[in-house]
PDB file of C-alpha atoms in Angstrom:
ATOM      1  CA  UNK A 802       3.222   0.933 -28.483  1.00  0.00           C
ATOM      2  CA  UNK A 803       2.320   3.781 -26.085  1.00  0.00           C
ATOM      3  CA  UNK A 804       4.591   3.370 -22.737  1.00  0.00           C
ATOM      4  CA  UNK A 805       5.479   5.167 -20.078  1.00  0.00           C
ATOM      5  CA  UNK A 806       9.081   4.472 -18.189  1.00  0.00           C
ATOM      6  CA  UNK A 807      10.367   6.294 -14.768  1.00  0.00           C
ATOM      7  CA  UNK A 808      13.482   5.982 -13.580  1.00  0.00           C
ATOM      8  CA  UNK A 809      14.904   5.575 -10.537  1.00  0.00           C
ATOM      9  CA  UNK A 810      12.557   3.194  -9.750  1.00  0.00           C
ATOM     10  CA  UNK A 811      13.387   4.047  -6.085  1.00  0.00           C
ATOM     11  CA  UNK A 812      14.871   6.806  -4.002  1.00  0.00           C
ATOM     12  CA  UNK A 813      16.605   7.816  -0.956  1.00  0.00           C
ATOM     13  CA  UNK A 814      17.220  10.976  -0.107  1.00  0.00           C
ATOM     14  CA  UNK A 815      18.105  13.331   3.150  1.00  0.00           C
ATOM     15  CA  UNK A 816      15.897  16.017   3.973  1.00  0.00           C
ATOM     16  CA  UNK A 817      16.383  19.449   2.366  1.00  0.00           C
ATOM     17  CA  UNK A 818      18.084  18.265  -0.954  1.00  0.00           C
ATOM     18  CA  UNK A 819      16.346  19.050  -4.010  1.00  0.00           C
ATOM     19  CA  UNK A 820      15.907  16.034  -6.379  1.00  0.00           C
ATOM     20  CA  UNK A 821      14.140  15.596 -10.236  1.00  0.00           C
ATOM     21  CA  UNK A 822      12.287  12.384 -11.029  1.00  0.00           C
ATOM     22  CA  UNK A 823      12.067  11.528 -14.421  1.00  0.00           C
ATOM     23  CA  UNK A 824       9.571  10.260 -16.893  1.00  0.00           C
ATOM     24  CA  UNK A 825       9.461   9.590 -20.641  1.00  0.00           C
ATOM     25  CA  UNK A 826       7.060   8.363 -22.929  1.00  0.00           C
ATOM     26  CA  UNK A 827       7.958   6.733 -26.305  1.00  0.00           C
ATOM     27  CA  UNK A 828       4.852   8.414 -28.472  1.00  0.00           C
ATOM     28  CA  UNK A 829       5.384  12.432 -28.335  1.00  0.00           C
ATOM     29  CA  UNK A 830       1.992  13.156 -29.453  1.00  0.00           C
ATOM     30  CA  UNK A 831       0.492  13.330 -26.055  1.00  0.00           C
ATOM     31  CA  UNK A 832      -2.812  15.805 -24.876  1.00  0.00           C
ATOM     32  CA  UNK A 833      -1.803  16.265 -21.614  1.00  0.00           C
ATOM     33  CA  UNK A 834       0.919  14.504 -18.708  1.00  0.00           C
ATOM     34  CA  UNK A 835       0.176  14.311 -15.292  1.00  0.00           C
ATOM     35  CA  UNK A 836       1.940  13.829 -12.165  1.00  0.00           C
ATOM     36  CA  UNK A 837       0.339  11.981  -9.433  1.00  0.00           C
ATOM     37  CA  UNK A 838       1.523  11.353  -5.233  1.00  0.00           C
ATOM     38  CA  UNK A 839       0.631   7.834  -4.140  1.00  0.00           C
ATOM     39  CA  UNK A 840       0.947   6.837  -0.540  1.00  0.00           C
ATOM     40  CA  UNK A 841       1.564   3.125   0.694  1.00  0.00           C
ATOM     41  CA  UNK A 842      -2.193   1.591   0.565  1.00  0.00           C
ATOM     42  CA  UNK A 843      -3.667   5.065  -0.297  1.00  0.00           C
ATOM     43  CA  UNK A 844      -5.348   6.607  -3.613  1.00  0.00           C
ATOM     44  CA  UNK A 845      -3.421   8.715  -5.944  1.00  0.00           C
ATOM     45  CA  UNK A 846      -3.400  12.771  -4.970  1.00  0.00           C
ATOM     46  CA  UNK A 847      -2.968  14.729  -8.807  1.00  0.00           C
ATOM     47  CA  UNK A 848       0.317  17.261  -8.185  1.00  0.00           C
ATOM     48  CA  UNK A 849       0.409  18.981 -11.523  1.00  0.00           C
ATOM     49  CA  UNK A 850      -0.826  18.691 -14.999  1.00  0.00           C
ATOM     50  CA  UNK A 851       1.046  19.813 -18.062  1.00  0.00           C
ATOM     51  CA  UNK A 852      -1.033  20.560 -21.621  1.00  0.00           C
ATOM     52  CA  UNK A 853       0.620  19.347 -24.737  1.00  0.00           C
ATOM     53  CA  UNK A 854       1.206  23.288 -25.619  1.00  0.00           C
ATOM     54  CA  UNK A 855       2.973  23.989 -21.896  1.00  0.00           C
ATOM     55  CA  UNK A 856       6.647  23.974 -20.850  1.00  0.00           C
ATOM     56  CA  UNK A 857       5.838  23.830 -17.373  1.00  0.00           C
ATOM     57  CA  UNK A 858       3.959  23.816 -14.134  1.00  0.00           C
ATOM     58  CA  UNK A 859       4.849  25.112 -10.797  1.00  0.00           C
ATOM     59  CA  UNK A 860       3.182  24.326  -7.424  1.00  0.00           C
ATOM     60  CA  UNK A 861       5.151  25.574  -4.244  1.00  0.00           C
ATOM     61  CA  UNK A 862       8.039  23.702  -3.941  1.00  0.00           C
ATOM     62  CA  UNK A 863       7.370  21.511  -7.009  1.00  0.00           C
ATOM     63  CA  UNK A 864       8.018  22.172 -10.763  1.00  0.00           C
ATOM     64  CA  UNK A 865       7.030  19.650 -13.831  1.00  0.00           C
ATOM     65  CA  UNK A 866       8.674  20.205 -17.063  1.00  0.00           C
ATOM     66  CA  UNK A 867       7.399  18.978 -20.132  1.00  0.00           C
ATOM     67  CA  UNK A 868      10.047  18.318 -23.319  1.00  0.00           C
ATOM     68  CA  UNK A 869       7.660  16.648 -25.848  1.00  0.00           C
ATOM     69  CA  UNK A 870       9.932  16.572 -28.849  1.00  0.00           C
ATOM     70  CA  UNK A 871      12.306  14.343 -26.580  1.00  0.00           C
ATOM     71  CA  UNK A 872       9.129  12.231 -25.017  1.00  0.00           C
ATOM     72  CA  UNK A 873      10.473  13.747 -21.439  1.00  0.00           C
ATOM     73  CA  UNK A 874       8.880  15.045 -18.304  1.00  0.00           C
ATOM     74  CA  UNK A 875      10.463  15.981 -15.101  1.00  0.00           C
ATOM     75  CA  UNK A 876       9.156  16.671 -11.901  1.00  0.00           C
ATOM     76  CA  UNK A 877      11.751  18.797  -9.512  1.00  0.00           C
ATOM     77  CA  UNK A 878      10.879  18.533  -5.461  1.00  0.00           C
ATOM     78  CA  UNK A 879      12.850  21.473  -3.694  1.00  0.00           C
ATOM     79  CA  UNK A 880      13.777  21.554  -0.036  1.00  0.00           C
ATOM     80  CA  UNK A 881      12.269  17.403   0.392  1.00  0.00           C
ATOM     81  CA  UNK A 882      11.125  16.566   3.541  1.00  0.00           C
ATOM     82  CA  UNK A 883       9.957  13.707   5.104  1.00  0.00           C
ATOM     83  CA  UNK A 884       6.604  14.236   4.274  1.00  0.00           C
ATOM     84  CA  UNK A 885       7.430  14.007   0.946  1.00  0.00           C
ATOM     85  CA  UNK A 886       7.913  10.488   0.894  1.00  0.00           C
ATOM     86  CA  UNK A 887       5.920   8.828  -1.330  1.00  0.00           C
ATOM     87  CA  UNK A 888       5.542   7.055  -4.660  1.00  0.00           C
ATOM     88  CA  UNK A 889       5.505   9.353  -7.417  1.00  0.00           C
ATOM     89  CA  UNK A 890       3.589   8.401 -10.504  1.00  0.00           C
ATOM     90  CA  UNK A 891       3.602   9.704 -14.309  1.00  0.00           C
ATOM     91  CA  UNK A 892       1.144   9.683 -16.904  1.00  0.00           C
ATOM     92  CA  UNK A 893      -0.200  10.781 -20.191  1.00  0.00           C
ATOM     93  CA  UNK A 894      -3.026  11.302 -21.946  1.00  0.00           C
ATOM     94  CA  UNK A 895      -2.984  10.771 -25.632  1.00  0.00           C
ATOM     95  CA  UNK A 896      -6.502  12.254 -26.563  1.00  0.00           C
ATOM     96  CA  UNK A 897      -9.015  14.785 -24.541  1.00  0.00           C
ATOM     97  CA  UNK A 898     -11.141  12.513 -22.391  1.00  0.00           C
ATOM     98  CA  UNK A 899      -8.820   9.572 -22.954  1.00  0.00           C
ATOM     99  CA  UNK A 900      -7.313   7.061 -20.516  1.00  0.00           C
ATOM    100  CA  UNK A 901      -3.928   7.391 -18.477  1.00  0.00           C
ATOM    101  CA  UNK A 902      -0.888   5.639 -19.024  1.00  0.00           C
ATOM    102  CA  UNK A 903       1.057   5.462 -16.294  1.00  0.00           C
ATOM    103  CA  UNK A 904       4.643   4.665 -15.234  1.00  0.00           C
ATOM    104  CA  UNK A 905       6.004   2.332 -12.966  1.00  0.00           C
ATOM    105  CA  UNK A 906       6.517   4.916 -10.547  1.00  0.00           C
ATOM    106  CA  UNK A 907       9.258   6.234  -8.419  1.00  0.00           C
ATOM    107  CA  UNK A 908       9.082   5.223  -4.134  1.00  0.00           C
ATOM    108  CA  UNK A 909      10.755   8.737  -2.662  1.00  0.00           C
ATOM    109  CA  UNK A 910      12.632   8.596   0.338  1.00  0.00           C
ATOM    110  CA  UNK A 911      13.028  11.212   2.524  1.00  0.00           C
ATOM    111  CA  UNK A 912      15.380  10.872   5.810  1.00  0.00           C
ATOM    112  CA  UNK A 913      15.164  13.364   8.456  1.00  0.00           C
TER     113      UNK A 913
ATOM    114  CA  UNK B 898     -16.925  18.671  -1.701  1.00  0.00           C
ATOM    115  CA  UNK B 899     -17.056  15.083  -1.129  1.00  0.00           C
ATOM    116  CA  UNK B 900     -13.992  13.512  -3.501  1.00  0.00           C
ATOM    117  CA  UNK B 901     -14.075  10.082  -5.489  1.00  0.00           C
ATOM    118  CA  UNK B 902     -15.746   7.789  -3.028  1.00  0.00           C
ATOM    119  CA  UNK B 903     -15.529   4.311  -3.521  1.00  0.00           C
ATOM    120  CA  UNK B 904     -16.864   1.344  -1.161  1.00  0.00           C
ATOM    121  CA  UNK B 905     -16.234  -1.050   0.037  1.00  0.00           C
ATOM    122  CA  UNK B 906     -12.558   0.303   0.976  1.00  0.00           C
ATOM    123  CA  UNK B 907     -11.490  -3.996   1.411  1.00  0.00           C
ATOM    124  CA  UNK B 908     -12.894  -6.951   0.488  1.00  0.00           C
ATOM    125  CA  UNK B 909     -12.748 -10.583   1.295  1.00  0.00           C
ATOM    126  CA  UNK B 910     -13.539 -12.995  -1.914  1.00  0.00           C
ATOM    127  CA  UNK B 911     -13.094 -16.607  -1.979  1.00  0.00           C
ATOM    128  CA  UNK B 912     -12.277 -18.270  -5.263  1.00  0.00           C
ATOM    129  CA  UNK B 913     -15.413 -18.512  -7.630  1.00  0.00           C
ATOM    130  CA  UNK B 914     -17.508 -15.443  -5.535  1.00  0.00           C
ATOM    131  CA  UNK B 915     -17.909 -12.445  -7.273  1.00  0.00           C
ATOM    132  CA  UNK B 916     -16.739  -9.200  -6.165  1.00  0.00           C
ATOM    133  CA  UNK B 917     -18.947  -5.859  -6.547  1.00  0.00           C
ATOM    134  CA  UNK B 918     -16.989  -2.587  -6.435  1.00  0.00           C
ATOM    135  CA  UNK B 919     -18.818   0.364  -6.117  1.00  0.00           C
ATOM    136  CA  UNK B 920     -18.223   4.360  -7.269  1.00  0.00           C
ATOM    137  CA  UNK B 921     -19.380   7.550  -6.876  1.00  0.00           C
ATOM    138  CA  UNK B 922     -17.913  10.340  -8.762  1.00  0.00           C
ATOM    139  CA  UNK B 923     -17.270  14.049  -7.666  1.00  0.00           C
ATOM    140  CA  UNK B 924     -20.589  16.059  -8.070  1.00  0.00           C
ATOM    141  CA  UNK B 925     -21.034  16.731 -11.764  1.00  0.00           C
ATOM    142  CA  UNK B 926     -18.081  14.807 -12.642  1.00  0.00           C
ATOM    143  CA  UNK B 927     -19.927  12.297 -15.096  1.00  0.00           C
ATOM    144  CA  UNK B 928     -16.995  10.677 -16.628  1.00  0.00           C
ATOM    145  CA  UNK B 929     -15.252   7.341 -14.752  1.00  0.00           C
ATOM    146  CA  UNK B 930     -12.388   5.575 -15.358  1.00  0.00           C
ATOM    147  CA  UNK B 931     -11.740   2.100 -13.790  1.00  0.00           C
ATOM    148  CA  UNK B 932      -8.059   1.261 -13.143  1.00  0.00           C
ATOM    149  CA  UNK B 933      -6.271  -1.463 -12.010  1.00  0.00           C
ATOM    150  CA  UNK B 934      -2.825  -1.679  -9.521  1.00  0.00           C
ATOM    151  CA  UNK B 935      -1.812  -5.442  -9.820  1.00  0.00           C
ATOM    152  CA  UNK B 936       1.022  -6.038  -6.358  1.00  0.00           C
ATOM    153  CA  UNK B 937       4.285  -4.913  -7.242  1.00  0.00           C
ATOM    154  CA  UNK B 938       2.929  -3.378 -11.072  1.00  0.00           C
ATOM    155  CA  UNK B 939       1.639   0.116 -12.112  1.00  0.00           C
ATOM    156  CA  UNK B 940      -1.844   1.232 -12.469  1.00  0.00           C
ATOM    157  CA  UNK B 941      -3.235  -0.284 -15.628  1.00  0.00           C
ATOM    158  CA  UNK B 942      -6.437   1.245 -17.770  1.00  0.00           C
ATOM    159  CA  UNK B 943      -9.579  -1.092 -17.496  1.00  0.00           C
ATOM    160  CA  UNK B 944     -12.469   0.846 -18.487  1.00  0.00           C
ATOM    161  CA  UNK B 945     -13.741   4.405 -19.206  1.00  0.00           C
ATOM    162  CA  UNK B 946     -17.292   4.889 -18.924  1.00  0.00           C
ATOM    163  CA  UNK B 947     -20.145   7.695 -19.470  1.00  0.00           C
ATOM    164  CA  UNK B 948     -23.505   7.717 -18.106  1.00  0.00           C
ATOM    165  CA  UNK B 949     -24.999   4.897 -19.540  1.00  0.00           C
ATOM    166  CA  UNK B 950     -21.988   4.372 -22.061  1.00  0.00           C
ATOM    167  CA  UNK B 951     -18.928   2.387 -22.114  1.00  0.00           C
ATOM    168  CA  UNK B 952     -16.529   4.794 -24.061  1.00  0.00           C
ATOM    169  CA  UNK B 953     -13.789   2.245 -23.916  1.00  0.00           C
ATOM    170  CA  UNK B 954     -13.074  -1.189 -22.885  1.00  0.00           C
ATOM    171  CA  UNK B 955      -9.756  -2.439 -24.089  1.00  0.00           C
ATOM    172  CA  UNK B 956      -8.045  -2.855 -21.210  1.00  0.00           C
ATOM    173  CA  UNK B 957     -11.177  -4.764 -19.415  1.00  0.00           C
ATOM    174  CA  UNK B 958     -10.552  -8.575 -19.414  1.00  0.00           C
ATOM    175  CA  UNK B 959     -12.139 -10.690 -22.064  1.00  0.00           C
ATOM    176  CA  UNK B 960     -14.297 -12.399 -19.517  1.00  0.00           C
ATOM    177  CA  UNK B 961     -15.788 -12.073 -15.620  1.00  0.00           C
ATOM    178  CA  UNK B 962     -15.486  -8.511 -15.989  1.00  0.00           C
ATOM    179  CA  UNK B 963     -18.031  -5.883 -16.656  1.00  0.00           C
ATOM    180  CA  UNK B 964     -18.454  -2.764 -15.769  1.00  0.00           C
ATOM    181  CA  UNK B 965     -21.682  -0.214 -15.973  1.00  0.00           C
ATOM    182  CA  UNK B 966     -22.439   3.258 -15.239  1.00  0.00           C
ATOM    183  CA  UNK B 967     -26.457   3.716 -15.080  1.00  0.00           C
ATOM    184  CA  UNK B 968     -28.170   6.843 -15.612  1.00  0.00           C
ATOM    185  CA  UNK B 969     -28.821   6.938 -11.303  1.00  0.00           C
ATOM    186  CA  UNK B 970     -26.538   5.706  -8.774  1.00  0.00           C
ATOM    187  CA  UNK B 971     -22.814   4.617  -8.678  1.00  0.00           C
ATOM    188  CA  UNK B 972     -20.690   3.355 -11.382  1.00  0.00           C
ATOM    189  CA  UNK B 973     -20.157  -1.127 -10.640  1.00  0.00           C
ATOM    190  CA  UNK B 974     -17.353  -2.965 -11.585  1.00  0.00           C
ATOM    191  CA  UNK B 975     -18.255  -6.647 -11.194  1.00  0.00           C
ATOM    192  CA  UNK B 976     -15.909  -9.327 -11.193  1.00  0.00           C
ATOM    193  CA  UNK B 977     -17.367 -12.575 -11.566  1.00  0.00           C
ATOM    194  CA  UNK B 978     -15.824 -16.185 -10.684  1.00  0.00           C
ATOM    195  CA  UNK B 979     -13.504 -14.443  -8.473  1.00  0.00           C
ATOM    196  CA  UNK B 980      -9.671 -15.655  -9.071  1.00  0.00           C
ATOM    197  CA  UNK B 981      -6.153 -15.042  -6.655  1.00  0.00           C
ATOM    198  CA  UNK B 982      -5.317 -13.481  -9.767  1.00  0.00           C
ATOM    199  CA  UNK B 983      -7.695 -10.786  -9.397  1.00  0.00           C
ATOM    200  CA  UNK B 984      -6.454  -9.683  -6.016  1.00  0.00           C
ATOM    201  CA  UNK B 985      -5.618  -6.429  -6.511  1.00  0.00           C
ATOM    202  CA  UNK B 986      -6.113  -2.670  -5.715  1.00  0.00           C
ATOM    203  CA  UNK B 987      -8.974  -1.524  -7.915  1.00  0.00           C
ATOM    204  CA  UNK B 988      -9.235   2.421  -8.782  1.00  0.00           C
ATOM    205  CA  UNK B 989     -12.064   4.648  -9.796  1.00  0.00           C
ATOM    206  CA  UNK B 990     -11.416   8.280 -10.805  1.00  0.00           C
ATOM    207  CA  UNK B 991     -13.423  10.647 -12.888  1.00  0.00           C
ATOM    208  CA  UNK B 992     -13.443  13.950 -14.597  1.00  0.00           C
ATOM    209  CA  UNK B 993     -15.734  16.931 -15.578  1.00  0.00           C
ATOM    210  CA  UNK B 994     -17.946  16.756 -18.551  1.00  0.00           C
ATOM    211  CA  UNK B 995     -15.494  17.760 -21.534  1.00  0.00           C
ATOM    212  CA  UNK B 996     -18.517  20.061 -22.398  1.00  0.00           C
ATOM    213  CA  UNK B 997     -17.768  22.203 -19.606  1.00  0.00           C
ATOM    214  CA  UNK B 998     -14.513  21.228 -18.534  1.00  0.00           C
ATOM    215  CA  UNK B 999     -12.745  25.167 -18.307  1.00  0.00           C
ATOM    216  CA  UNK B1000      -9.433  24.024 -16.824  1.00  0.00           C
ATOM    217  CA  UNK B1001      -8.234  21.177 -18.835  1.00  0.00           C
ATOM    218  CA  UNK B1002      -8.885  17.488 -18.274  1.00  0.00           C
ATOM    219  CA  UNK B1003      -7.935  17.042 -14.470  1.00  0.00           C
ATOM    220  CA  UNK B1004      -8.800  13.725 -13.204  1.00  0.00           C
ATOM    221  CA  UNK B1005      -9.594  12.681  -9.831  1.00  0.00           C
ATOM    222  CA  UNK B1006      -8.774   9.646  -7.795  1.00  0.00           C
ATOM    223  CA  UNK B1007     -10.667   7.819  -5.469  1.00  0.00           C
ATOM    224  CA  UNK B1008      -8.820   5.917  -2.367  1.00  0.00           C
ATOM    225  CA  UNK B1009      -9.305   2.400  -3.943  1.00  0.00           C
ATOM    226  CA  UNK B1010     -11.105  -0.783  -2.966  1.00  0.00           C
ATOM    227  CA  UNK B1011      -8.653  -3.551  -1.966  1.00  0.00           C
ATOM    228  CA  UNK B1012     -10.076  -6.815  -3.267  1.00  0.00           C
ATOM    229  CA  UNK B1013      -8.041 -10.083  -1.962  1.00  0.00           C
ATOM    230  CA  UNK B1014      -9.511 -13.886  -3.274  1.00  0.00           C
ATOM    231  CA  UNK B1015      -8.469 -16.271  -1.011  1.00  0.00           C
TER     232      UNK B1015
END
């Protein structure tokens, strides 16, 4: 069975540290992951998408990493801020065109 | 470079209505994706449709849900016989044609439709 599993499931952190939320998915043979931002009662904003053939994606201060021989993917937030705070999704694609499967999510935290 | 747009944004049902959710994809996106976010659970994959095809159903409930994606106009997802267990937050999102798609297989969000059943 394809899942998708993100841990913590929640997050509190002070502004300026640099935290990694993690995401792994038990079938390796994935097309593509994806990291999305969800706000409370909002639509999901994509942050980065990793092919199956990439190590990693960069977008200012965030960085996804994609391990797919270990079913991991992690997405590193330097220098949070408040405005960070969010709920972080992952998901993968197991075929071009294909549905998501998403994680649970992690609900980020930032304290000024 | 009007986004996913979805309508309405909330919606009132009371048990046994049925519930009409309506989407527009970015211009010449013409794949959608219906997803659903059940309260205090993750998005989960309903449908994925093409103009005029359903591409895949499997995670559509067996019945009071249908969804269609005509040649003109918006992609529908009807609910029919409306249920508390259908209040939910109900997603659209789409992507390019894989034909032309240069950049790999982004896909785009809409902001939701909130359905509640009372």
């Amino acid at each position: 069975k394809q899942e998708v599993t993100q841990i913590p499931a929640a997050l509190s952190v002070p502004e300026g540290e640099n935290l990694v939320l993690n995401c792994s998915f038990t079938d390796s043979a994935i097309y593509n992951l994806q990291w999305f931002r969800q706000d409370p009662g909002k639509g999901l904003t994509s942050l980065l998408l990793i092919q199956s053939s990439q190590r990693e994606q960069t977008s200012g201060r965030l960085n996804a990493s994609l391990d797919k021989s270990s079913g991991r993917s992690t997405l590193y937030i330097a220098a949070s801020q408040p405005g960070d705070s969010a709920t972080y999704l992952c998901a993968v694609r197991y075929n071009q065109g294909g549905k998501l499967i998403f994680g649970q999510g992690t609900e980020l935290s930032v304290k000024p | 470079n009007a986004g996913v747009m979805q309508n309405p944004r909330h919606l009132v049902r009371r048990r046994g209505q049925e519930a009409r959710l309506r989407c527009s994809p970015m211009k010449g996106h013409s794949h959608v994706y219906w997803y659903r976010q059940l309260p205090e659970e993750g998005l989960k994959f309903m449908v994925y449709l093409q103009k005029e095809n359903i591409i895949d159903e499997s995670g559509m409930p067996k019945e009071r849900f249908s969804a269609e994606f005509p040649k003109e106009g918006p992609s529908i997802l009807r609910i029919q016989q409306v249920v508390r267990g259908d209040s939910a937050a109900y997603f659209c999102a789409s992507s390019l044609d894989l034909l032309t798609a240069s950049s790999g297989n982004t896909i785009y969000f809409g902001e939701g439709s909130w359905l509640t059943v009372v």
